[in-house]
Amino acid sequence: MKNVKAFIFDLDGVIVFTDKFHYQAWKRMADRMGIYFDETVNNRLRGVSRMESLDIILENYEGSLSQEEKKALAEEKKASYRELLNTMTPQDVSTKVRRTLEQLREKGYKLAIGSSSKNAPFILEKVGLLDFFDAISDGNNITNSKPDPEVFLKAAEYLGEDPQNCIVVEDAYAGVDAAKAGGMAAAAIGDAASYEKADYVLEDFSDLLKLVSGNEDQ
């Protein structure tokens, strides 16, 4: 831990929880198309891009669609999702998460977002955290989704830090894989906490403070 200078956070499932909105938006589209869609299918969509998610959903579609029709469906889901995101407020970030982030900043650590979502800035604005992070790397500036490390490597670049001096905080296996592929340590929370590739396991978001305890004086 003595060389750690920065933390890079996945957004959804770590800082905020918008899984329910993703599910509701995909469900609307799938129901309209007569495509079977449930929580099991939805769980396969975690950490992958919108178009890749659509391809997974369309595995249950009996017809064939052109690329333009697929893009239209993806845009339909995006519009529904944005509509649902509009209901978010600063109360959608827990006090524990907000206080932990504040204390990490006070200890001198740089903070960044590393998310595959193109909605990351919009979500951060809605919850009052847009100006809180030193850098944002998201779906608007990458071409490869996790487990490719691009989003985290760009976050480190934006922070001006070497990847080996960064810890990625993730809740998805693909995110942990991306962190490791980028030469970064991975702190796993939520679903990823049982993943053997994680360097650190967080039972609670505030456990990050235990990781850095005493580190600032080294």
mmCIF file of C-alpha atoms in Angstrom, residues 25-118:
data_model
loop_
_atom_site.group_PDB
_atom_site.id
_atom_site.type_symbol
_atom_site.label_atom_id
_atom_site.label_comp_id
_atom_site.label_asym_id
_atom_site.label_seq_id
_atom_site.Cartn_x
_atom_site.Cartn_y
_atom_site.Cartn_z
ATOM 1 C CA ALA A 25 -35.123 0.040 -19.226
ATOM 2 C CA TRP A 26 -34.053 -3.234 -20.863
ATOM 3 C CA LYS A 27 -37.241 -4.892 -19.610
ATOM 4 C CA ARG A 28 -39.417 -2.250 -21.284
ATOM 5 C CA MET A 29 -37.660 -2.810 -24.603
ATOM 6 C CA ALA A 30 -37.656 -6.612 -24.314
ATOM 7 C CA ASP A 31 -41.343 -6.779 -23.372
ATOM 8 C CA ARG A 32 -42.271 -4.591 -26.332
ATOM 9 C CA MET A 33 -40.301 -6.892 -28.631
ATOM 10 C CA GLY A 34 -41.735 -10.042 -27.076
ATOM 11 C CA ILE A 35 -38.292 -11.156 -25.888
ATOM 12 C CA TYR A 36 -37.915 -13.177 -22.696
ATOM 13 C CA PHE A 37 -35.881 -11.180 -20.179
ATOM 14 C CA ASP A 38 -35.372 -11.777 -16.468
ATOM 15 C CA GLU A 39 -32.887 -11.112 -13.665
ATOM 16 C CA THR A 40 -30.714 -14.061 -14.744
ATOM 17 C CA VAL A 41 -30.254 -12.603 -18.224
ATOM 18 C CA ASN A 42 -29.781 -9.149 -16.722
ATOM 19 C CA ASN A 43 -26.913 -10.379 -14.547
ATOM 20 C CA ARG A 44 -24.990 -11.279 -17.696
ATOM 21 C CA LEU A 45 -25.048 -7.640 -18.774
ATOM 22 C CA ARG A 46 -22.933 -6.327 -15.927
ATOM 23 C CA GLY A 47 -19.790 -4.506 -16.998
ATOM 24 C CA VAL A 48 -20.388 -4.826 -20.748
ATOM 25 C CA SER A 49 -21.325 -2.193 -23.313
ATOM 26 C CA ARG A 50 -24.852 -1.357 -24.404
ATOM 27 C CA MET A 51 -24.531 -3.026 -27.803
ATOM 28 C CA GLU A 52 -22.950 -6.143 -26.274
ATOM 29 C CA SER A 53 -25.798 -6.220 -23.759
ATOM 30 C CA LEU A 54 -28.319 -5.993 -26.577
ATOM 31 C CA ASP A 55 -26.690 -8.934 -28.357
ATOM 32 C CA ILE A 56 -27.059 -11.014 -25.189
ATOM 33 C CA ILE A 57 -30.742 -10.101 -24.896
ATOM 34 C CA LEU A 58 -31.327 -10.875 -28.557
ATOM 35 C CA GLU A 59 -30.170 -14.456 -27.986
ATOM 36 C CA ASN A 60 -33.799 -15.000 -26.966
ATOM 37 C CA TYR A 61 -35.180 -13.299 -30.080
ATOM 38 C CA GLU A 62 -36.389 -15.604 -32.840
ATOM 39 C CA GLY A 63 -36.285 -13.073 -35.663
ATOM 40 C CA SER A 64 -33.397 -11.260 -37.331
ATOM 41 C CA LEU A 65 -32.543 -7.576 -37.078
ATOM 42 C CA SER A 66 -30.399 -5.276 -39.181
ATOM 43 C CA GLN A 67 -27.608 -3.287 -37.593
ATOM 44 C CA GLU A 68 -29.726 -0.148 -37.889
ATOM 45 C CA GLU A 69 -32.623 -1.829 -36.107
ATOM 46 C CA LYS A 70 -30.261 -2.920 -33.336
ATOM 47 C CA LYS A 71 -28.971 0.628 -32.963
ATOM 48 C CA ALA A 72 -32.556 1.873 -32.700
ATOM 49 C CA LEU A 73 -33.270 -0.622 -29.916
ATOM 50 C CA ALA A 74 -30.135 0.444 -28.080
ATOM 51 C CA GLU A 75 -31.198 4.080 -28.357
ATOM 52 C CA GLU A 76 -34.667 3.153 -27.083
ATOM 53 C CA LYS A 77 -33.106 1.566 -24.004
ATOM 54 C CA LYS A 78 -30.794 4.556 -23.533
ATOM 55 C CA ALA A 79 -33.736 6.971 -23.597
ATOM 56 C CA SER A 80 -35.677 4.919 -21.048
ATOM 57 C CA TYR A 81 -32.631 4.654 -18.814
ATOM 58 C CA ARG A 82 -31.960 8.404 -18.939
ATOM 59 C CA GLU A 83 -35.586 9.035 -18.076
ATOM 60 C CA LEU A 84 -35.225 6.849 -14.987
ATOM 61 C CA LEU A 85 -31.898 8.457 -14.045
ATOM 62 C CA ASN A 86 -33.622 11.822 -13.893
ATOM 63 C CA THR A 87 -35.183 10.693 -10.615
ATOM 64 C CA MET A 88 -31.768 10.436 -8.906
ATOM 65 C CA THR A 89 -30.729 12.891 -6.197
ATOM 66 C CA PRO A 90 -27.723 13.350 -3.854
ATOM 67 C CA GLN A 91 -29.548 11.038 -1.443
ATOM 68 C CA ASP A 92 -28.736 8.182 -3.846
ATOM 69 C CA VAL A 93 -25.155 8.285 -2.547
ATOM 70 C CA SER A 94 -24.983 6.875 0.957
ATOM 71 C CA THR A 95 -23.551 8.948 3.767
ATOM 72 C CA LYS A 96 -20.935 6.237 4.316
ATOM 73 C CA VAL A 97 -19.722 6.385 0.718
ATOM 74 C CA ARG A 98 -19.632 10.179 0.684
ATOM 75 C CA ARG A 99 -17.730 10.396 3.975
ATOM 76 C CA THR A 100 -15.229 7.736 2.907
ATOM 77 C CA LEU A 101 -14.502 9.610 -0.323
ATOM 78 C CA GLU A 102 -14.069 12.850 1.617
ATOM 79 C CA GLN A 103 -11.611 11.221 4.028
ATOM 80 C CA LEU A 104 -9.584 9.695 1.205
ATOM 81 C CA ARG A 105 -9.286 13.147 -0.347
ATOM 82 C CA GLU A 106 -8.250 14.623 3.003
ATOM 83 C CA LYS A 107 -5.497 11.997 3.212
ATOM 84 C CA GLY A 108 -4.153 13.229 -0.125
ATOM 85 C CA TYR A 109 -5.288 10.448 -2.462
ATOM 86 C CA LYS A 110 -6.375 11.256 -5.986
ATOM 87 C CA LEU A 111 -9.813 9.946 -6.931
ATOM 88 C CA ALA A 112 -11.133 8.988 -10.361
ATOM 89 C CA ILE A 113 -14.103 7.270 -11.940
ATOM 90 C CA GLY A 114 -13.482 4.377 -14.332
ATOM 91 C CA SER A 115 -16.840 3.378 -15.809
ATOM 92 C CA SER A 116 -17.940 1.860 -19.091
ATOM 93 C CA SER A 117 -21.138 3.927 -18.914
ATOM 94 C CA LYS A 118 -21.552 6.928 -21.200
#
